[in-house]
Coordinates of C-alpha atoms in Angstrom, one line a residue:
Chain A
M141 CA 50.9 98.3 108.2
K142 CA 53.2 96.4 109.6
D143 CA 56.2 98.9 109.0
L144 CA 56.7 101.3 111.0
S145 CA 59.7 102.7 108.8
G146 CA 57.6 105.1 106.5
F147 CA 55.8 106.6 109.4
I148 CA 59.6 106.8 110.8
A149 CA 60.3 108.6 107.6
R150 CA 58.1 110.9 107.7
A151 CA 59.1 111.6 111.4
K152 CA 61.9 112.0 110.6
E153 CA 61.9 114.8 107.8
C154 CA 60.1 117.4 110.2
N155 CA 63.4 117.8 112.0
T156 CA 66.4 118.6 109.9
G157 CA 69.2 120.4 108.7
L158 CA 70.5 120.1 112.7
E159 CA 74.2 120.2 111.3
E160 CA 73.4 123.5 110.5
L161 CA 73.1 124.4 114.4
P162 CA 76.4 125.6 115.0
T163 CA 76.1 128.5 111.8
L164 CA 73.3 130.2 114.3
T165 CA 72.9 132.4 116.0
P166 CA 71.1 132.9 119.1
F167 CA 68.5 135.3 119.6
V168 CA 68.9 137.1 123.4
V169 CA 66.5 139.2 125.0
E170 CA 65.8 140.3 129.2
G171 CA 68.8 137.2 129.2
K172 CA 66.8 134.5 127.9
E173 CA 67.3 132.6 124.5
V174 CA 64.1 133.0 122.4
G175 CA 65.2 131.7 119.0
K176 CA 68.2 131.7 117.0
L177 CA 69.9 133.4 113.1
K178 CA 70.9 132.0 110.0
P179 CA 73.7 133.3 109.5
K180 CA 72.1 135.6 105.8
F181 CA 69.3 136.9 108.5
V182 CA 72.6 138.2 110.8
E183 CA 73.3 140.5 108.3
H184 CA 70.4 141.9 107.4
V185 CA 69.5 143.0 111.6
K186 CA 72.8 144.2 111.8
R187 CA 72.2 147.0 109.5
F188 CA 69.5 148.5 112.4
P189 CA 71.9 148.7 115.4
E190 CA 69.3 150.5 117.2
V191 CA 66.9 147.7 117.2
F192 CA 69.3 144.5 116.8
V193 CA 72.9 144.1 118.5
V194 CA 75.0 141.9 117.2
E195 CA 77.2 140.1 119.3
G196 CA 79.7 137.4 117.4
Q197 CA 78.3 135.3 115.5
G198 CA 77.3 131.6 115.1
A199 CA 76.3 129.6 118.9
S200 CA 78.6 131.8 120.6
G201 CA 77.8 135.3 119.4
R202 CA 74.6 136.7 120.0
V203 CA 71.5 139.0 118.8
S204 CA 69.6 141.0 121.5
L205 CA 67.4 143.9 121.1
A206 CA 69.4 147.7 122.5
P207 CA 68.9 148.0 126.3
S208 CA 66.5 151.2 125.4
L209 CA 63.5 148.8 124.3
D210 CA 62.7 147.4 127.6
S211 CA 59.2 146.7 127.5
C212 CA 56.9 144.2 125.1
D213 CA 55.1 147.0 123.4
K214 CA 58.8 149.7 122.4
R215 CA 60.9 146.2 121.5
S216 CA 56.8 145.0 119.9
A217 CA 57.9 148.3 117.7
A218 CA 60.9 149.0 117.5
V219 CA 61.1 145.3 115.5
A220 CA 58.2 145.7 113.8
G221 CA 59.8 148.6 111.7
V222 CA 62.8 146.7 110.7
L223 CA 60.6 144.1 110.0
A224 CA 58.8 146.3 107.6
Q225 CA 61.6 147.8 106.2
L226 CA 62.5 143.0 105.2
R227 CA 59.8 143.0 103.9
A228 CA 59.7 145.5 101.8
E229 CA 62.8 144.6 100.4
G230 CA 61.6 141.4 99.8
V231 CA 63.4 139.8 102.7
I232 CA 60.4 138.7 104.0
T233 CA 57.4 136.9 101.8
G234 CA 54.0 135.3 103.4
W235 CA 53.4 139.0 105.5
R236 CA 50.1 137.5 107.6
D237 CA 48.8 140.7 109.3
E238 CA 48.9 137.6 112.7
L239 CA 51.2 138.4 116.2
Y240 CA 53.3 135.4 117.8
P241 CA 54.3 135.4 121.5
V242 CA 58.4 135.8 121.7
V243 CA 58.6 133.5 124.5
P244 CA 61.1 131.4 125.9
S245 CA 58.2 128.8 126.9
Y246 CA 54.6 129.0 126.3
Y247 CA 53.5 129.9 129.8
D248 CA 56.1 132.9 129.7
E249 CA 54.9 136.2 129.3
P250 CA 55.6 137.8 126.0
L251 CA 59.4 140.1 126.0
L252 CA 57.5 141.3 122.2
L253 CA 55.6 140.4 119.5
V254 CA 56.4 139.7 115.9
E255 CA 54.8 139.6 112.6
R256 CA 54.6 135.7 111.9
A257 CA 56.1 135.7 108.8
A258 CA 59.2 136.9 110.7
A259 CA 59.2 134.0 113.1
T260 CA 60.8 131.7 111.3
H261 CA 63.5 133.9 111.1
L262 CA 64.3 135.1 113.8
G263 CA 63.7 131.1 114.8
I264 CA 61.3 132.3 117.3
K265 CA 59.2 129.3 119.1
A266 CA 55.7 128.8 117.1
Y267 CA 52.8 126.7 118.9
G268 CA 50.6 125.4 116.6
I269 CA 46.8 123.7 117.0
H270 CA 46.1 120.0 114.7
V271 CA 42.5 119.1 114.9
N272 CA 42.1 115.0 113.3
G273 CA 38.1 115.1 112.6
F274 CA 36.8 111.6 112.8
V275 CA 33.7 110.0 111.8
R276 CA 33.3 106.2 113.4
D277 CA 30.9 103.2 112.1
P278 CA 28.7 103.0 113.9
A279 CA 28.5 99.4 113.6
T280 CA 31.9 98.9 113.4
G281 CA 34.1 100.7 115.0
A282 CA 35.8 102.1 112.0
V283 CA 37.0 105.1 111.9
R284 CA 37.0 107.4 108.5
L285 CA 39.3 110.6 109.2
W286 CA 37.8 114.0 107.2
V287 CA 40.9 115.3 105.6
A288 CA 41.8 118.8 103.6
R289 CA 43.6 119.1 100.1
R290 CA 44.7 122.4 100.6
S291 CA 44.3 125.9 97.9
L292 CA 46.4 125.8 95.2
T293 CA 46.9 129.5 95.5
K294 CA 47.8 129.2 98.6
P295 CA 51.6 130.3 99.5
N296 CA 52.7 127.3 101.4
W297 CA 52.4 123.3 101.2
P298 CA 49.7 124.0 98.0
G299 CA 47.7 121.4 97.4
K300 CA 49.3 119.2 100.4
L301 CA 46.9 117.1 102.5
D302 CA 46.4 118.8 105.8
H303 CA 44.6 118.2 108.1
I304 CA 40.3 119.0 109.2
V305 CA 41.0 122.0 110.8
A306 CA 44.6 123.5 112.2
G307 CA 46.5 126.8 112.4
G308 CA 49.4 128.7 114.1
Q309 CA 48.5 130.0 118.3
P310 CA 48.2 133.7 117.7
H311 CA 47.9 136.1 120.2
G312 CA 45.6 137.0 122.7
L313 CA 43.7 133.9 122.3
S314 CA 43.6 130.3 124.6
P315 CA 43.7 127.2 121.9
R316 CA 40.5 126.0 122.7
E317 CA 39.8 129.8 120.9
N318 CA 41.7 129.7 118.5
V319 CA 40.2 125.5 117.6
E320 CA 36.8 127.0 118.2
K321 CA 37.8 130.4 115.9
E322 CA 39.4 127.6 113.0
C323 CA 37.3 125.0 113.7
G324 CA 34.4 128.0 112.4
E325 CA 36.5 129.2 109.7
E326 CA 38.2 126.6 108.0
A327 CA 35.2 123.5 108.3
G328 CA 31.7 125.6 109.0
I329 CA 31.8 123.7 112.3
P330 CA 29.4 124.6 114.8
P331 CA 30.0 126.2 117.4
A332 CA 28.1 124.0 119.6
L333 CA 30.4 120.6 117.5
A334 CA 33.6 122.4 118.0
A335 CA 33.2 123.2 121.4
T336 CA 33.0 118.8 121.5
A337 CA 37.2 118.7 120.7
R338 CA 39.7 116.9 123.2
P339 CA 42.4 118.5 123.1
V340 CA 44.4 114.5 123.8
G341 CA 48.8 115.9 123.4
A342 CA 51.7 117.6 122.0
V343 CA 54.2 116.8 119.1
S344 CA 57.5 119.2 118.4
Y345 CA 59.9 118.9 116.3
L346 CA 62.8 121.6 115.0
T347 CA 63.5 122.1 111.1
I348 CA 66.6 124.5 110.1
S349 CA 65.4 125.3 106.9
A350 CA 66.3 127.7 103.5
T351 CA 64.8 130.5 105.6
G352 CA 65.6 129.1 109.6
Y353 CA 64.8 128.2 112.6
K354 CA 61.6 126.1 114.0
P355 CA 61.1 124.7 117.2
D356 CA 58.1 124.1 116.5
V357 CA 55.0 123.4 119.0
L358 CA 52.0 121.7 118.1
F359 CA 48.9 120.9 120.6
C360 CA 46.8 118.2 119.1
Y361 CA 43.2 117.4 118.9
D362 CA 40.7 114.9 118.5
I363 CA 36.8 115.9 116.9
E364 CA 34.6 113.3 116.5
L365 CA 31.9 113.9 113.8
P366 CA 28.5 112.7 113.2
P367 CA 28.4 110.8 110.0
D368 CA 25.9 113.1 108.9
F369 CA 28.0 116.2 109.1
T370 CA 29.6 117.4 106.2
P371 CA 32.5 119.9 106.4
T372 CA 32.9 123.3 103.7
P373 CA 36.1 124.9 102.6
Q374 CA 35.0 128.8 104.2
D375 CA 37.9 130.6 103.3
G376 CA 39.3 129.3 100.5
E377 CA 42.7 128.0 102.4
V378 CA 40.8 124.4 101.3
Q379 CA 40.3 123.6 97.8
E380 CA 38.1 120.5 98.9
F381 CA 37.6 117.5 101.4
K382 CA 37.9 114.3 102.0
L383 CA 36.4 111.6 104.3
L384 CA 38.9 108.7 104.2
P385 CA 39.4 105.2 105.8
L386 CA 42.9 105.4 108.3
E387 CA 44.0 103.3 107.3
E388 CA 43.8 104.9 103.4
V389 CA 45.3 107.7 105.5
A390 CA 48.3 105.7 106.9
N391 CA 49.1 104.6 104.1
I392 CA 49.4 107.9 102.3
V393 CA 51.5 109.0 105.1
A394 CA 53.3 105.9 105.2
T395 CA 54.6 106.0 101.5
T396 CA 54.0 110.0 99.8
T397 CA 55.0 113.2 100.8
E398 CA 51.3 114.3 99.7
F399 CA 50.4 115.5 103.1
K400 CA 52.1 118.8 104.6
T401 CA 55.1 117.4 106.6
N402 CA 53.9 118.8 110.3
C403 CA 50.0 117.1 109.6
C404 CA 52.3 113.5 109.7
L405 CA 53.0 113.6 113.1
V406 CA 49.6 114.0 114.4
I407 CA 48.4 111.5 112.3
I408 CA 51.1 109.4 113.5
D409 CA 49.7 110.3 117.4
F410 CA 46.5 109.6 116.0
L411 CA 47.4 106.2 115.7
I412 CA 49.4 105.2 118.5
R413 CA 46.6 106.9 120.7
H414 CA 44.2 105.1 118.9
G415 CA 46.2 101.8 119.0
Y416 CA 46.0 101.2 114.6
I417 CA 50.3 101.4 116.1
T418 CA 51.1 98.4 117.7
P419 CA 54.4 97.5 120.6
E420 CA 54.9 94.5 118.3
Q421 CA 55.9 96.7 114.9
P422 CA 59.1 97.0 115.6
G423 CA 59.9 101.2 116.0
Y424 CA 57.3 102.0 118.3
L425 CA 59.2 103.6 120.5
Q426 CA 61.5 105.6 118.0
L427 CA 58.2 107.1 117.0
V428 CA 56.7 107.5 120.0
S429 CA 60.2 109.6 120.8
L430 CA 60.4 110.8 117.6
L431 CA 56.7 112.9 118.1
R432 CA 58.4 114.4 120.8
S433 CA 62.3 115.2 119.2
G434 CA 61.7 119.2 119.7
D435 CA 61.6 121.6 122.9
C436 CA 58.1 120.8 124.0
S437 CA 58.1 124.3 126.6
Chain B
M37 CA 42.1 120.8 137.9
K38 CA 43.0 124.1 137.0
D39 CA 47.3 123.3 138.6
L40 CA 49.6 120.6 137.2
S41 CA 51.8 121.5 139.7
G42 CA 51.3 118.3 141.8
F43 CA 50.9 116.4 138.5
I44 CA 54.9 117.7 137.6
A45 CA 56.0 116.7 141.3
R46 CA 54.5 113.1 140.8
A47 CA 56.4 113.3 137.8
K48 CA 59.8 114.3 138.8
E49 CA 59.5 111.8 141.5
C50 CA 60.1 109.2 138.4
N51 CA 63.3 111.0 137.3
T52 CA 65.9 111.7 140.8
G53 CA 69.1 110.9 141.4
L54 CA 71.0 111.9 138.7
E55 CA 73.3 113.6 140.3
E56 CA 74.9 110.4 140.5
L57 CA 75.4 109.7 136.7
P58 CA 79.4 110.3 137.0
T59 CA 79.8 107.6 139.3
L60 CA 77.9 104.6 137.7
T61 CA 80.1 102.6 135.8
P62 CA 78.8 101.7 131.9
F63 CA 77.7 98.0 131.7
V64 CA 78.8 97.6 127.8
V65 CA 78.4 94.4 125.9
E66 CA 78.9 93.4 122.2
G67 CA 80.7 97.1 121.9
K68 CA 77.4 98.3 123.2
E69 CA 76.3 100.1 126.3
V70 CA 73.1 98.1 128.1
G71 CA 73.6 98.8 131.7
K72 CA 74.9 101.3 134.7
L73 CA 76.7 100.1 138.1
K74 CA 76.5 102.2 140.7
P75 CA 80.4 101.6 142.3
K76 CA 79.2 99.4 145.2
F77 CA 77.7 96.7 142.5
V78 CA 80.7 97.0 140.1
E79 CA 82.9 95.9 143.4
H80 CA 80.4 92.7 143.3
V81 CA 80.6 91.6 140.1
K82 CA 84.6 92.6 140.7
R83 CA 84.8 89.2 142.6
F84 CA 83.8 87.3 139.0
P85 CA 87.0 88.1 136.8
E86 CA 86.1 84.6 134.4
V87 CA 82.4 86.5 134.2
F88 CA 82.6 90.0 135.1
V89 CA 85.5 92.7 133.4
V90 CA 85.7 95.5 134.9
E91 CA 88.5 98.0 133.5
G92 CA 87.6 101.8 135.8
Q93 CA 85.0 102.7 137.8
G94 CA 82.5 105.9 136.7
A95 CA 81.5 107.6 133.4
S96 CA 85.1 106.8 132.3
G97 CA 85.1 102.9 132.9
R98 CA 83.6 99.8 131.7
V99 CA 82.1 96.3 133.1
S100 CA 81.6 93.7 130.2
L101 CA 81.5 90.4 129.8
A102 CA 84.4 87.4 129.8
P103 CA 85.3 87.4 125.9
S104 CA 85.2 83.9 126.1
L105 CA 81.1 84.6 126.8
D106 CA 80.7 84.4 122.3
S107 CA 76.8 83.9 122.3
C108 CA 73.4 84.8 123.8
D109 CA 73.4 81.3 125.6
K110 CA 76.7 80.6 127.4
R111 CA 76.2 84.8 128.6
S112 CA 73.6 84.3 130.3
A113 CA 74.4 80.9 132.0
A114 CA 77.8 82.5 133.4
V115 CA 76.2 85.6 134.8
A116 CA 73.5 83.5 136.2
G117 CA 75.4 82.1 138.3
V118 CA 77.0 85.0 139.4
L119 CA 73.4 86.9 139.9
A120 CA 72.9 82.8 142.2
Q121 CA 75.6 84.0 144.3
L122 CA 75.4 87.2 144.7
R123 CA 71.6 85.6 146.3
A124 CA 72.9 83.7 148.1
E125 CA 75.1 86.2 150.4
G126 CA 71.8 88.1 150.1
V127 CA 72.6 91.1 148.0
I128 CA 70.2 90.7 146.0
T129 CA 66.6 90.8 147.1
G130 CA 63.5 90.5 145.6
W131 CA 63.9 87.5 143.3
R132 CA 62.0 86.8 140.7
D133 CA 62.1 83.7 138.6
E134 CA 61.8 85.2 135.6
L135 CA 64.0 87.1 133.0
Y136 CA 64.2 90.2 131.8
P137 CA 66.7 90.6 127.9
V138 CA 69.5 92.2 128.1
V139 CA 68.8 95.4 124.7
P140 CA 70.5 97.9 123.5
S141 CA 67.1 98.9 122.4
Y142 CA 63.3 97.1 122.8
Y143 CA 63.6 95.8 119.3
D144 CA 67.5 94.0 119.5
E145 CA 67.9 90.7 119.7
P146 CA 68.4 90.1 123.6
L147 CA 72.9 89.6 124.1
L148 CA 71.8 87.8 127.3
L149 CA 69.1 87.5 129.7
V150 CA 68.8 87.7 133.3
E151 CA 66.2 87.8 136.3
R152 CA 64.0 90.2 136.8
A153 CA 65.5 90.8 140.5
A154 CA 69.0 91.9 138.9
A155 CA 67.4 94.6 136.5
T156 CA 67.7 97.5 138.1
H157 CA 71.5 96.5 140.4
L158 CA 73.3 95.7 136.1
G159 CA 71.0 99.5 135.5
I160 CA 69.3 96.9 132.0
K161 CA 66.6 98.5 130.6
A162 CA 63.5 97.4 132.1
Y163 CA 60.1 97.7 130.4
G164 CA 56.9 96.9 131.5
I165 CA 52.8 96.5 130.8
H166 CA 50.4 99.0 132.5
V167 CA 46.3 99.1 132.1
N168 CA 44.3 101.9 132.8
G169 CA 40.5 100.2 132.8
F170 CA 37.4 102.5 133.1
V171 CA 34.8 102.6 133.1
R172 CA 33.0 105.1 131.2
D173 CA 28.7 106.5 132.3
P174 CA 26.7 105.7 129.4
A175 CA 25.0 109.3 130.4
T176 CA 26.9 111.1 131.7
G177 CA 30.1 110.4 129.1
A178 CA 32.3 110.4 132.5
V179 CA 34.9 108.6 133.1
R180 CA 35.3 106.3 136.5
L181 CA 39.1 104.5 136.8
W182 CA 39.1 100.5 138.1
V183 CA 41.8 101.3 141.2
A184 CA 43.5 97.8 142.6
R185 CA 45.4 98.9 146.2
R186 CA 48.3 96.4 146.5
S187 CA 48.8 93.4 148.9
L188 CA 50.4 94.6 152.4
T189 CA 52.9 91.1 152.2
K190 CA 53.9 92.6 148.7
P191 CA 58.0 92.4 148.4
N192 CA 58.0 96.1 146.1
W193 CA 55.2 99.0 146.6
P194 CA 53.7 97.2 150.0
G195 CA 49.4 98.9 150.7
K196 CA 50.1 101.6 147.0
L197 CA 47.7 102.1 144.6
D198 CA 48.3 100.8 141.6
H199 CA 46.8 100.1 137.6
I200 CA 44.3 97.8 137.4
V201 CA 47.2 95.7 135.6
A202 CA 50.5 96.2 135.4
G203 CA 53.5 94.4 135.2
G204 CA 56.6 93.7 134.3
Q205 CA 57.4 92.9 130.5
P206 CA 59.9 89.2 130.6
H207 CA 61.3 88.1 127.6
G208 CA 59.3 85.6 125.7
L209 CA 55.8 87.9 125.6
S210 CA 55.2 90.0 123.2
P211 CA 53.0 93.4 125.2
R212 CA 50.2 92.2 124.0
E213 CA 50.4 88.4 125.5
N214 CA 51.4 89.9 128.3
V215 CA 48.7 91.9 128.5
E216 CA 46.0 89.5 128.1
K217 CA 47.7 87.3 130.5
E218 CA 48.2 90.2 133.5
C219 CA 44.0 90.4 132.4
G220 CA 43.9 87.1 133.6
E221 CA 45.7 87.1 136.3
E222 CA 45.7 90.2 138.3
A223 CA 42.1 91.0 138.0
G224 CA 40.3 87.5 136.2
I225 CA 39.5 90.0 133.3
P226 CA 38.5 86.8 131.0
P227 CA 40.3 86.6 127.3
A228 CA 37.6 88.2 125.1
L229 CA 36.9 91.7 126.8
A230 CA 41.3 90.8 127.5
A231 CA 41.3 91.3 124.3
T232 CA 39.5 94.5 123.9
A233 CA 42.9 96.8 125.5
R234 CA 44.1 99.0 123.2
P235 CA 47.9 100.6 123.1
V236 CA 48.0 104.2 123.4
G237 CA 51.1 105.2 123.1
A238 CA 54.8 105.0 125.9
V239 CA 55.8 106.4 129.1
S240 CA 59.8 106.7 129.8
Y241 CA 61.9 107.9 132.8
L242 CA 65.4 107.6 134.7
T243 CA 65.8 106.6 138.6
I244 CA 68.8 106.8 140.5
S245 CA 68.2 104.8 143.4
A246 CA 70.1 103.1 146.2
T247 CA 69.5 99.9 144.5
G248 CA 71.1 101.0 140.9
Y249 CA 69.9 102.6 137.7
K250 CA 66.8 101.9 136.1
P251 CA 65.9 103.7 133.0
D252 CA 62.0 102.6 132.8
V253 CA 60.1 102.2 129.3
L254 CA 56.2 101.7 130.0
F255 CA 53.6 100.5 127.0
C256 CA 50.1 101.9 127.9
Y257 CA 47.0 100.3 127.9
D258 CA 42.9 101.5 127.9
I259 CA 40.5 99.2 128.1
E260 CA 36.9 100.4 128.8
L261 CA 35.6 97.8 130.9
P262 CA 31.7 97.3 130.9
P263 CA 29.6 99.1 134.1
D264 CA 28.7 96.0 135.0
F265 CA 31.7 93.5 135.2
T266 CA 34.1 93.9 138.6
P267 CA 37.7 93.6 138.2
T268 CA 38.8 90.3 141.5
P269 CA 41.9 89.6 142.4
Q270 CA 43.4 87.0 141.6
D271 CA 47.3 86.2 142.8
G272 CA 47.4 87.4 146.4
E273 CA 49.3 90.7 144.7
V274 CA 45.9 92.8 144.8
Q275 CA 43.5 93.4 148.4
E276 CA 40.9 95.0 147.0
F277 CA 39.6 97.0 143.7
K278 CA 37.6 99.9 143.4
L279 CA 36.0 102.1 141.2
L280 CA 36.9 105.9 141.7
P281 CA 35.3 109.0 139.6
L282 CA 38.5 109.8 137.5
E283 CA 38.7 113.0 139.9
E284 CA 39.0 111.6 142.3
V285 CA 42.0 109.4 141.2
A286 CA 43.6 113.0 139.2
N287 CA 42.9 114.3 142.7
I288 CA 45.2 111.9 144.7
V289 CA 47.5 111.5 142.3
A290 CA 47.6 115.5 142.5
T291 CA 47.9 116.3 146.7
T292 CA 49.6 112.1 148.0
T293 CA 51.9 109.5 147.3
E294 CA 49.4 107.4 148.0
F295 CA 50.0 105.4 144.3
K296 CA 53.1 103.6 142.9
T297 CA 55.3 106.3 141.1
N298 CA 55.3 105.3 138.0
C299 CA 51.6 104.7 137.4
C300 CA 51.4 109.0 138.4
L301 CA 53.0 108.7 134.9
V302 CA 50.6 106.6 132.7
I303 CA 47.4 107.9 135.0
I304 CA 48.7 111.8 133.8
D305 CA 48.7 111.2 130.8
F306 CA 45.8 109.1 130.7
L307 CA 44.2 112.0 131.7
I308 CA 45.7 114.2 128.7
R309 CA 45.3 111.7 125.7
H310 CA 41.6 112.1 127.2
G311 CA 41.5 115.4 127.9
Y312 CA 41.2 115.7 131.5
I313 CA 44.0 117.8 131.7
T314 CA 44.0 121.1 129.0
P315 CA 46.5 123.3 126.7
E316 CA 45.5 126.4 128.9
Q317 CA 47.2 124.8 132.2
P318 CA 50.5 126.7 132.5
G319 CA 53.0 123.6 132.9
Y320 CA 50.4 121.8 130.1
L321 CA 53.9 121.2 127.9
Q322 CA 55.9 120.3 131.5
L323 CA 53.7 117.5 131.9
V324 CA 53.9 116.0 128.2
S325 CA 57.3 116.6 127.7
L326 CA 58.0 114.4 131.4
L327 CA 56.1 111.8 130.4
R328 CA 59.2 110.8 128.0
S329 CA 62.0 112.2 130.2
G330 CA 63.8 108.4 130.1
D331 CA 65.4 106.8 126.8
C332 CA 61.9 105.6 125.2
S333 CA 63.7 103.3 123.3

């Protein structure tokens, strides 16, 4: 793989819509910006002035919470009520019953907790864990990567290729606990094996989509699996697992949009860290930069 | 190592002096910015108007080359004459007889070549290669890192700790060729072993020092060395090599300034990629970001 333009194109697909940035209104809690809302969603929350206080619109405007909501619990409860109403109206779809913390950056205490399905509408930072599950040929050292095909019934990205294990980072679990939990739930990786997953860094990106603002950070992991281990779909989210030569995975990433878009960043990071993409290939440094183009905090 | 504040401090030490940025004058060749000069160095080049054209000062000013210098060869020769004069006057010290390409970004054709000792004065991008040479205990998997102590007679960073192999990236060699050459010259690593060095990414930083503007990019490599291999100083630049447990190296980085500053970034990157620093440690994402705070292009 001498030409990196396909990888650069995939990385750029994770960072689109930025021309809309000036139209987005900051979401501010306790004086700290924690998200951004599209004009349409500002109109929705404006209908609930006892919870959301809207002042102006766009980059110079501000959406905040009523001052009486002075604790994480009170804020979470009040916002949950609004989100439930917007769900009932069909504005928010893909409800998960999973709470995301709303934070200025990852290690801050959550200012409130919100349903995951509302994350992009509110433009809050969302964190995830992505695991590269690989097998190394003991004789040649050649690497093969386990790839999942997402179920056709999944609400988002149905039928797309995915990591062996990946998931959103919910409130109340550490990234490692989440990795080990998802290893079991998504691929039937037993606890002792899951415990060998190794954190290897993070990638970040920023997309403004039809739904909203997505400043996402993914914690990346590598897990080397024994050649005789076969992952098995556990929870109906994965249709099948396939073990593909790394060159074939690289080729799929570079020449197609078969993979769920953000998986491409994590695979490109793997290809760079494992030396399959090299500094001699023009675009190498651009690619290294593109892997962390979002606010990685 | 649960507290990352020492690592964050080291990473920040590579990114200092930025408050001086508005006082620096862009160096522009063929309409492209390729560097920045401190006020004192602008005064020096101003004395050679047949080569350097100075218009204004500071961020809104511009240092360019005379329009008659319309090729890489002509520009390189004319600038070399000025730099030789400034060397004779003692303005430029630490002459290396090594040419650096002057480029907007790494994969561009060089607009001119300049002596390495002038790189920071002109504020051009400088690239380097840094190699983590490590040994893995076959029984426990524990990692030890080879560390060099720089010779006390080196003009810069005498006596500081360094990588087993590291060097500037000169014109006319690929990063891989440079790694293999330096492996032999600096540590006596034989060609077949040097060929196993693996590119693993890049780090970048931006320092404004007493001498000038340093927007540096380091290509990072890992080389796993056999337990029975011992590096040997070849060219007098290294005083001694020591094999230290990774925890000890991490501790030196976190609690002292014993390492040459930019080596710390490459070691922290190693600690992150190899899972010795984990997402559970507050500051992890800040550290990931700090590793590429310079213009990585």
